[in-house]
Amino acid sequence: MSGTGPRESVFPTRMALTNMKGRLKGAQTGHSLLAKKRDALTTRFRQILRKVDEAKRKMGRVMQLASFSLAEVTYATGDISYQIQESVKTASFKVKARQDNVSGVILPAFEVDRDPNGSGGYTLLIPC
């Protein structure tokens, strides 16, 4: 309990008691709402953290395979980076940004949009 702090002077009447009960009820409601908000944000944070961890592990495997494939191609044909850059016309991997509302807090969210007909490349789309 917080009985050690400075006390508020209240004239002992029924009206003052009713007002103090109302203030106490408001404080308890506010505290419970903040606790719910905290729990929702913590849950969302853990979901995002789980996705990030999974993506990092997946990216490690993909980068290992890609590095080995690049070494094979470089050994067989030499430097092909200029040919690849010239062959790309449109992006096949796009990132769309949007906003999510979690308990009144606006969080950025990103979606992947892959175009199988694109010839490679990356771009970032931000809606206005």
mmCIF file of C-alpha atoms in Angstrom:
data_model
loop_
_atom_site.group_PDB
_atom_site.id
_atom_site.type_symbol
_atom_site.label_atom_id
_atom_site.label_comp_id
_atom_site.label_asym_id
_atom_site.label_seq_id
_atom_site.Cartn_x
_atom_site.Cartn_y
_atom_site.Cartn_z
ATOM 1 C CA MET A 1 0.000 0.000 0.000
ATOM 2 C CA SER A 2 1.090 3.555 -0.502
ATOM 3 C CA GLY A 3 0.442 4.858 2.981
ATOM 4 C CA THR A 4 3.927 6.309 3.311
ATOM 5 C CA GLY A 5 3.414 9.231 0.911
ATOM 6 C CA PRO A 6 1.750 12.576 1.588
ATOM 7 C CA ARG A 7 -1.932 12.294 2.379
ATOM 8 C CA GLU A 8 -4.625 14.311 0.710
ATOM 9 C CA SER A 9 -6.657 16.417 3.096
ATOM 10 C CA VAL A 10 -10.355 15.555 2.796
ATOM 11 C CA PHE A 11 -13.216 17.015 4.755
ATOM 12 C CA PRO A 12 -15.069 13.984 6.203
ATOM 13 C CA THR A 13 -18.482 14.146 4.553
ATOM 14 C CA ARG A 14 -20.577 11.671 2.620
ATOM 15 C CA MET A 15 -20.071 13.664 -0.569
ATOM 16 C CA ALA A 16 -16.287 13.584 -0.142
ATOM 17 C CA LEU A 17 -16.509 9.809 0.453
ATOM 18 C CA THR A 18 -18.564 9.380 -2.735
ATOM 19 C CA ASN A 19 -16.063 11.477 -4.706
ATOM 20 C CA MET A 20 -13.112 9.489 -3.355
ATOM 21 C CA LYS A 21 -14.843 6.197 -4.198
ATOM 22 C CA GLY A 22 -15.391 7.467 -7.749
ATOM 23 C CA ARG A 23 -11.743 8.471 -8.059
ATOM 24 C CA LEU A 24 -10.642 5.076 -6.714
ATOM 25 C CA LYS A 25 -12.899 3.270 -9.188
ATOM 26 C CA GLY A 26 -11.515 5.393 -12.040
ATOM 27 C CA ALA A 27 -7.933 4.667 -10.987
ATOM 28 C CA GLN A 28 -8.633 0.922 -10.795
ATOM 29 C CA THR A 29 -10.303 0.941 -14.228
ATOM 30 C CA GLY A 30 -7.392 2.883 -15.714
ATOM 31 C CA HIS A 31 -4.903 0.490 -14.172
ATOM 32 C CA SER A 32 -6.721 -2.554 -15.541
ATOM 33 C CA LEU A 33 -6.931 -0.976 -19.025
ATOM 34 C CA LEU A 34 -3.202 -0.266 -18.983
ATOM 35 C CA ALA A 35 -2.542 -3.857 -17.898
ATOM 36 C CA LYS A 36 -4.623 -5.157 -20.829
ATOM 37 C CA LYS A 37 -2.754 -2.831 -23.195
ATOM 38 C CA ARG A 38 0.585 -4.031 -21.835
ATOM 39 C CA ASP A 39 -0.427 -7.667 -22.290
ATOM 40 C CA ALA A 40 -1.611 -7.087 -25.873
ATOM 41 C CA LEU A 41 1.606 -5.277 -26.805
ATOM 42 C CA THR A 42 3.744 -7.969 -25.149
ATOM 43 C CA THR A 43 1.891 -10.674 -27.061
ATOM 44 C CA ARG A 44 2.358 -8.809 -30.335
ATOM 45 C CA PHE A 45 6.055 -8.229 -29.562
ATOM 46 C CA ARG A 46 6.576 -11.943 -28.978
ATOM 47 C CA GLN A 47 4.825 -12.784 -32.259
ATOM 48 C CA ILE A 48 7.069 -10.354 -34.138
ATOM 49 C CA LEU A 49 10.157 -11.674 -32.344
ATOM 50 C CA ARG A 50 9.208 -15.242 -33.276
ATOM 51 C CA LYS A 51 8.836 -14.229 -36.938
ATOM 52 C CA VAL A 52 12.178 -12.405 -36.920
ATOM 53 C CA ASP A 53 13.968 -15.380 -35.378
ATOM 54 C CA GLU A 54 12.421 -17.751 -37.913
ATOM 55 C CA ALA A 55 13.347 -15.424 -40.789
ATOM 56 C CA LYS A 56 16.948 -15.139 -39.558
ATOM 57 C CA ARG A 57 17.349 -18.899 -39.386
ATOM 58 C CA LYS A 58 15.802 -19.336 -42.822
ATOM 59 C CA MET A 59 17.955 -16.542 -44.254
ATOM 60 C CA GLY A 60 21.093 -18.243 -42.913
ATOM 61 C CA ARG A 61 20.275 -21.428 -44.811
ATOM 62 C CA VAL A 62 19.323 -19.533 -47.978
ATOM 63 C CA MET A 63 22.475 -17.387 -47.891
ATOM 64 C CA GLN A 64 24.644 -20.484 -47.438
ATOM 65 C CA LEU A 65 23.077 -22.107 -50.491
ATOM 66 C CA ALA A 66 23.219 -18.865 -52.509
ATOM 67 C CA SER A 67 26.875 -18.298 -51.653
ATOM 68 C CA PHE A 68 27.764 -21.819 -52.754
ATOM 69 C CA SER A 69 25.784 -21.404 -55.997
ATOM 70 C CA LEU A 70 27.486 -18.068 -56.732
ATOM 71 C CA ALA A 71 30.894 -19.650 -56.155
ATOM 72 C CA GLU A 72 30.016 -22.445 -58.608
ATOM 73 C CA VAL A 73 28.834 -19.997 -61.291
ATOM 74 C CA THR A 74 31.820 -17.702 -60.809
ATOM 75 C CA TYR A 75 34.178 -20.672 -61.124
ATOM 76 C CA ALA A 76 32.439 -21.936 -64.266
ATOM 77 C CA THR A 77 31.800 -18.695 -66.165
ATOM 78 C CA GLY A 78 33.579 -15.819 -64.431
ATOM 79 C CA ASP A 79 31.932 -12.553 -63.335
ATOM 80 C CA ILE A 80 28.269 -12.446 -64.448
ATOM 81 C CA SER A 81 27.006 -9.529 -62.313
ATOM 82 C CA TYR A 82 26.781 -7.122 -65.282
ATOM 83 C CA GLN A 83 24.704 -9.607 -67.313
ATOM 84 C CA ILE A 84 22.283 -10.128 -64.418
ATOM 85 C CA GLN A 85 21.847 -6.392 -63.831
ATOM 86 C CA GLU A 86 21.116 -5.799 -67.504
ATOM 87 C CA SER A 87 18.537 -8.603 -67.690
ATOM 88 C CA VAL A 88 16.356 -7.238 -64.845
ATOM 89 C CA LYS A 89 13.403 -5.145 -66.108
ATOM 90 C CA THR A 90 10.862 -5.107 -63.255
ATOM 91 C CA ALA A 91 10.954 -6.027 -59.585
ATOM 92 C CA SER A 92 9.585 -9.406 -58.580
ATOM 93 C CA PHE A 93 9.840 -8.826 -54.823
ATOM 94 C CA LYS A 94 7.917 -5.877 -53.371
ATOM 95 C CA VAL A 95 7.353 -4.794 -49.781
ATOM 96 C CA LYS A 96 4.118 -3.025 -48.855
ATOM 97 C CA ALA A 97 3.964 -0.939 -45.678
ATOM 98 C CA ARG A 98 0.782 -0.555 -43.630
ATOM 99 C CA GLN A 99 -0.191 0.281 -40.058
ATOM 100 C CA ASP A 100 -1.717 -1.975 -37.412
ATOM 101 C CA ASN A 101 -3.579 -0.698 -34.364
ATOM 102 C CA VAL A 102 -2.821 -2.742 -31.237
ATOM 103 C CA SER A 103 -4.700 -1.414 -28.202
ATOM 104 C CA GLY A 104 -4.524 2.147 -29.463
ATOM 105 C CA VAL A 105 -0.852 1.968 -30.420
ATOM 106 C CA ILE A 106 -0.042 2.332 -34.124
ATOM 107 C CA LEU A 107 2.549 -0.236 -35.200
ATOM 108 C CA PRO A 108 4.120 -0.461 -38.663
ATOM 109 C CA ALA A 109 3.499 -3.705 -40.531
ATOM 110 C CA PHE A 110 5.078 -4.920 -43.748
ATOM 111 C CA GLU A 111 3.747 -7.364 -46.322
ATOM 112 C CA VAL A 112 5.662 -9.219 -49.007
ATOM 113 C CA ASP A 113 4.271 -9.119 -52.526
ATOM 114 C CA ARG A 114 6.033 -11.499 -54.906
ATOM 115 C CA ASP A 115 5.407 -11.283 -58.631
ATOM 116 C CA PRO A 116 6.277 -14.601 -60.315
ATOM 117 C CA ASN A 117 6.349 -12.895 -63.728
ATOM 118 C CA GLY A 118 8.942 -10.308 -62.672
ATOM 119 C CA SER A 119 12.552 -10.800 -63.622
ATOM 120 C CA GLY A 120 14.056 -10.082 -60.218
ATOM 121 C CA GLY A 121 14.935 -7.030 -58.155
ATOM 122 C CA TYR A 122 13.541 -5.323 -55.083
ATOM 123 C CA THR A 123 11.409 -2.276 -54.361
ATOM 124 C CA LEU A 124 9.629 -0.657 -51.413
ATOM 125 C CA LEU A 125 6.046 0.566 -51.788
ATOM 126 C CA ILE A 126 4.769 3.069 -49.217
ATOM 127 C CA PRO A 127 1.079 4.011 -49.551
ATOM 128 C CA CYS A 128 0.293 7.713 -49.170
#
